[in-house]
Amino acid sequence: MKTAVIQMKVTDNKQRNLENAAERITAAAQQGADFIILPEMFNCPYSNSFFSRFAEPAGGQSWNMLSETAKRNSVYLVGGSIPEIDGSSIYNTSFVFDRSGTQIARHRKMHLFDIDIKNGQKFRESDTFSAGSDVTVFDTGFCRMGLCICFDMRFPELSRLMTLKGAQIIIAPAAFNMTTGPAHWELLFRQRAVDNQLFTIGASPARDESSGYVSYANSIVCSPWGDIIYRCGTAEETALVDINIEDNKEIRAQLPLLSARRTDVYEVRELITSV
């Protein structure tokens, strides 16, 4: 499976962002990509002041661009994330499309990024966003995959649940900042890969020092052994990476972490909520 991770610059012009994303998706497909991933908030600056202004429903302008571009290029597409409005609520949402442009998954960010780090970043997503509550996995012609968004990746229980549901790759559109990124970005993606013996992929916006929220960038692909297969720099870039899902099986046979779990002593249970 040839995977393209698109690290793109995000501006305060939604139309420009959508055009940039569509052009980069098409270029990646022309280079042979089967599966393409956009970054978190690819259509919108990462700021509470923009989330409400740029929010749109499923089936809106950004959703339609993603669906049409996936269909036109016959690729699977993880549409990063956008601010999705649903009734009176706004969610940080990732939509996934198959080769026909049909939506096959939707993940609403489950863990909202509310932090206040001494001498570092302060931000409250919950000032605008509502939290999702679904553990998201979806099937493709290659394998089953798990999907989360940015801060979700910090919670090992969620990654383990996706793995137990059969995910062979965990994908996280994400926008770590210049405080958390240098400290934890690589560490988290490598550790989740090692914990669950699968591939992990982090897709970030490119770094823009003039932005109110500066992304760490460094989009990353890690192997089930925890090796870094590819790591972007800070500028706009499309990483093209070949992924062999059989590597998961080989690593799990060498080091039986999942099969050796003591489920008679401990287990991870999914919280089932009803609406």
Coordinates of C-alpha atoms in Angstrom, one line a residue:
M1 CA 0.0 0.0 0.0
K2 CA 1.6 3.3 -1.1
T3 CA 0.6 5.9 1.4
A4 CA 0.8 9.7 1.0
V5 CA 0.9 11.9 4.1
I6 CA 0.2 15.5 3.0
Q7 CA 1.8 18.2 5.2
M8 CA 0.4 21.4 3.9
K9 CA 0.3 25.0 5.0
V10 CA -3.1 26.2 6.3
T11 CA -4.2 29.8 5.8
D12 CA -7.2 31.9 6.8
N13 CA -8.7 31.5 3.3
K14 CA -10.8 28.4 3.2
Q15 CA -11.1 28.2 -0.6
R16 CA -7.3 28.5 -0.9
N17 CA -6.9 25.7 1.6
L18 CA -9.3 23.4 -0.2
E19 CA -7.7 24.1 -3.6
N20 CA -4.2 23.4 -2.1
A21 CA -5.4 20.1 -0.6
A22 CA -7.1 19.0 -3.8
E23 CA -4.0 19.8 -5.9
R24 CA -1.8 17.8 -3.5
I25 CA -4.1 14.9 -3.3
T26 CA -4.2 14.7 -7.1
A27 CA -0.4 15.0 -7.3
A28 CA 0.0 12.2 -4.8
A29 CA -2.4 10.0 -6.7
Q30 CA -0.5 10.6 -9.9
Q31 CA 2.6 9.4 -8.1
G32 CA 0.9 6.1 -7.3
A33 CA -0.6 6.7 -3.8
D34 CA -3.4 4.4 -2.9
F35 CA -4.2 5.9 0.5
I36 CA -3.9 9.7 1.3
I37 CA -4.0 11.5 4.6
L38 CA -4.5 15.2 5.3
P39 CA -3.6 17.0 8.5
E40 CA -5.8 18.2 11.4
M41 CA -7.8 21.4 10.6
F42 CA -6.5 21.4 7.0
N43 CA -9.2 23.9 5.9
C44 CA -9.0 26.2 9.0
P45 CA -6.5 28.0 11.1
Y46 CA -6.1 26.2 14.5
S47 CA -7.8 28.9 16.6
N48 CA -11.1 29.1 18.5
S49 CA -11.7 32.4 16.7
F50 CA -11.8 30.5 13.4
F51 CA -13.5 27.3 14.3
S52 CA -17.0 28.7 14.5
R53 CA -16.5 30.9 11.4
F54 CA -15.2 28.0 9.3
A55 CA -17.6 25.3 10.6
E56 CA -19.7 23.5 8.1
P57 CA -22.0 20.4 8.2
A58 CA -21.3 17.0 6.7
G59 CA -22.1 17.3 3.0
G60 CA -20.8 20.9 3.0
Q61 CA -18.0 22.5 0.9
S62 CA -15.0 20.7 2.4
W63 CA -16.8 17.4 2.6
N64 CA -17.8 17.6 -1.1
M65 CA -14.2 18.5 -2.1
L66 CA -12.9 15.5 -0.3
S67 CA -15.5 13.1 -1.7
E68 CA -15.1 14.4 -5.3
T69 CA -11.3 14.4 -5.2
A70 CA -11.2 10.8 -3.8
K71 CA -13.5 9.6 -6.5
R72 CA -11.7 11.5 -9.3
N73 CA -8.4 10.0 -8.3
S74 CA -9.7 6.6 -7.2
V75 CA -8.0 6.8 -3.8
Y76 CA -8.8 6.2 -0.2
L77 CA -8.7 9.6 1.6
V78 CA -8.6 10.5 5.3
G79 CA -9.7 14.1 5.2
G80 CA -7.6 15.4 8.0
S81 CA -10.1 17.2 10.2
I82 CA -12.5 20.1 9.9
P83 CA -14.8 22.0 12.3
E84 CA -18.1 20.1 11.7
I85 CA -21.3 21.7 12.8
D86 CA -24.2 19.5 13.8
G87 CA -27.2 21.2 15.3
S88 CA -26.0 23.5 18.1
S89 CA -22.7 21.6 18.5
I90 CA -19.3 21.9 16.7
Y91 CA -16.9 18.9 16.5
N92 CA -13.3 18.5 15.4
T93 CA -14.1 15.8 12.8
S94 CA -12.3 13.6 10.4
F95 CA -14.2 12.1 7.4
V96 CA -12.8 9.1 5.5
F97 CA -13.8 8.3 1.8
D98 CA -13.2 5.2 -0.3
R99 CA -12.2 5.1 -4.0
S100 CA -15.7 5.9 -5.1
G101 CA -16.0 9.0 -3.0
T102 CA -18.3 7.3 -0.5
Q103 CA -17.9 8.2 3.2
I104 CA -16.8 5.1 5.1
A105 CA -15.9 6.6 8.5
R106 CA -16.3 9.6 10.7
H107 CA -14.3 10.3 13.8
R108 CA -15.1 13.2 16.2
K109 CA -12.2 14.1 18.4
M110 CA -12.9 12.3 21.7
H111 CA -10.3 14.1 24.0
L112 CA -10.5 17.8 23.7
F113 CA -7.2 19.7 23.9
D114 CA -7.5 21.8 27.1
I115 CA -4.1 22.6 28.5
D116 CA -2.2 25.2 30.4
I117 CA 1.5 24.4 30.5
K118 CA 3.7 26.5 32.7
N119 CA 5.9 28.7 30.5
G120 CA 4.3 27.0 27.5
Q121 CA 1.1 26.6 25.5
K122 CA -2.3 27.5 26.8
F123 CA -5.4 26.4 24.8
R124 CA -9.0 25.3 25.4
E125 CA -10.7 23.4 22.5
S126 CA -13.7 22.9 24.8
D127 CA -14.4 26.6 24.5
T128 CA -15.8 25.8 21.0
F129 CA -15.9 22.0 20.4
S130 CA -18.0 19.3 21.8
A131 CA -16.4 15.9 22.4
G132 CA -17.1 12.8 20.3
S133 CA -17.5 9.4 22.0
D134 CA -16.8 6.7 19.3
V135 CA -13.9 4.4 18.9
T136 CA -13.4 4.6 15.1
V137 CA -12.2 1.7 12.9
F138 CA -12.9 1.2 9.3
D139 CA -12.3 -1.4 6.6
T140 CA -10.4 -0.8 3.3
G141 CA -9.2 -3.1 0.5
F142 CA -5.9 -3.3 2.3
C143 CA -6.8 -3.8 6.0
R144 CA -8.8 -2.4 8.9
M145 CA -7.6 0.9 10.2
G146 CA -8.1 3.0 13.3
L147 CA -8.6 6.7 13.3
C148 CA -8.2 9.3 16.1
I149 CA -7.3 13.0 16.2
C150 CA -4.2 14.6 17.8
F151 CA -4.8 14.7 21.6
D152 CA -6.6 11.3 21.3
M153 CA -3.2 9.7 20.6
R154 CA -2.0 10.5 24.1
F155 CA -4.5 8.0 25.6
P156 CA -3.2 4.4 25.3
E157 CA -6.6 2.9 26.1
L158 CA -8.0 4.3 22.9
S159 CA -5.2 2.9 20.7
R160 CA -5.5 -0.5 22.4
L161 CA -9.3 -0.6 21.8
M162 CA -8.7 0.2 18.1
T163 CA -6.1 -2.6 18.0
L164 CA -8.5 -5.1 19.7
K165 CA -11.1 -4.1 17.1
G166 CA -8.7 -5.3 14.4
A167 CA -6.9 -2.1 13.3
Q168 CA -3.5 -2.8 11.6
I169 CA -2.7 1.0 11.2
I170 CA -3.6 3.8 13.5
I171 CA -3.9 7.2 11.8
A172 CA -3.9 10.5 13.6
P173 CA -4.3 13.9 11.9
A174 CA -2.7 16.1 14.5
A175 CA -1.3 19.6 15.1
F176 CA 1.1 19.4 18.1
N177 CA 2.5 22.8 19.0
M178 CA 6.0 24.0 19.7
T179 CA 5.9 23.0 23.4
T180 CA 4.4 19.5 23.2
G181 CA 5.8 18.6 19.8
P182 CA 9.5 18.6 20.6
A183 CA 8.8 16.8 23.8
H184 CA 6.3 14.1 22.9
W185 CA 5.5 13.9 19.1
E186 CA 8.0 11.2 18.1
L187 CA 7.8 9.5 21.5
L188 CA 4.0 9.0 21.3
F189 CA 3.8 7.7 17.7
R190 CA 6.7 5.3 18.2
Q191 CA 5.3 4.1 21.6
R192 CA 1.8 3.5 20.3
A193 CA 3.4 1.5 17.4
V194 CA 5.4 -0.6 19.8
D195 CA 2.5 -1.1 22.3
N196 CA 0.1 -2.4 19.7
Q197 CA 2.6 -3.8 17.1
L198 CA 1.2 -1.9 14.2
F199 CA 1.9 1.1 11.9
T200 CA 1.2 4.6 13.2
I201 CA 0.8 7.7 11.0
G202 CA 0.7 11.3 12.2
A203 CA -0.3 13.9 9.6
S204 CA 0.4 17.5 10.6
P205 CA 0.0 21.0 9.1
A206 CA 3.2 22.6 7.9
R207 CA 4.9 25.1 10.3
D208 CA 3.9 28.7 9.9
E209 CA 5.8 30.9 12.3
S210 CA 3.5 33.9 11.6
S211 CA 0.4 31.9 12.7
G212 CA -1.2 32.4 16.1
Y213 CA -0.9 28.7 16.7
V214 CA 2.5 27.3 15.4
S215 CA 2.4 23.7 14.4
Y216 CA 5.4 21.5 15.2
A217 CA 4.9 19.8 11.8
N218 CA 7.2 16.7 11.4
S219 CA 4.5 14.4 10.0
I220 CA 5.6 10.8 10.8
V221 CA 5.2 7.2 9.8
C222 CA 6.3 4.5 12.3
S223 CA 6.7 0.7 11.8
P224 CA 5.3 -2.0 14.2
W225 CA 8.8 -2.3 15.6
G226 CA 8.8 1.4 16.5
D227 CA 11.2 2.5 13.8
I228 CA 10.6 5.8 12.0
I229 CA 10.0 5.0 8.4
Y230 CA 9.6 8.6 7.3
R231 CA 9.6 11.9 9.1
C232 CA 8.9 15.2 7.3
G233 CA 10.6 18.5 8.1
T234 CA 8.7 21.7 8.8
A235 CA 7.7 22.9 5.3
E236 CA 5.0 21.8 2.9
E237 CA 5.8 18.2 1.8
T238 CA 4.1 15.1 0.7
A239 CA 5.6 11.9 2.2
L240 CA 5.2 8.8 0.0
V241 CA 5.7 5.6 1.9
D242 CA 5.2 2.0 1.1
I243 CA 3.5 0.0 3.9
N244 CA 3.5 -3.8 4.1
I245 CA 0.8 -4.9 6.5
E246 CA 2.4 -8.3 6.8
D247 CA 5.1 -6.7 8.9
N248 CA 2.6 -6.5 11.8
K249 CA 2.2 -10.3 11.7
E250 CA 5.9 -10.9 11.6
I251 CA 6.6 -8.6 14.6
R252 CA 3.8 -10.0 16.6
A253 CA 5.2 -13.5 16.1
Q254 CA 8.6 -12.4 17.2
L255 CA 7.4 -10.6 20.3
P256 CA 4.0 -11.8 21.5
L257 CA 2.8 -8.7 23.4
L258 CA -0.8 -8.9 22.4
S259 CA -1.3 -12.7 22.8
A260 CA 0.5 -12.6 26.2
R261 CA -1.8 -10.1 27.8
R262 CA -3.2 -11.2 31.1
T263 CA -6.9 -10.6 30.5
D264 CA -7.7 -12.7 33.5
V265 CA -6.2 -10.0 35.6
Y266 CA -6.9 -6.8 33.6
E267 CA -8.8 -5.7 30.5
V268 CA -9.6 -2.6 28.6
R269 CA -13.3 -2.1 28.2
E270 CA -15.1 0.2 25.8
L271 CA -17.5 2.6 27.4
I272 CA -20.8 2.1 25.6
T273 CA -22.9 5.3 25.6
S274 CA -26.5 5.7 24.5
V275 CA -28.1 8.8 23.1

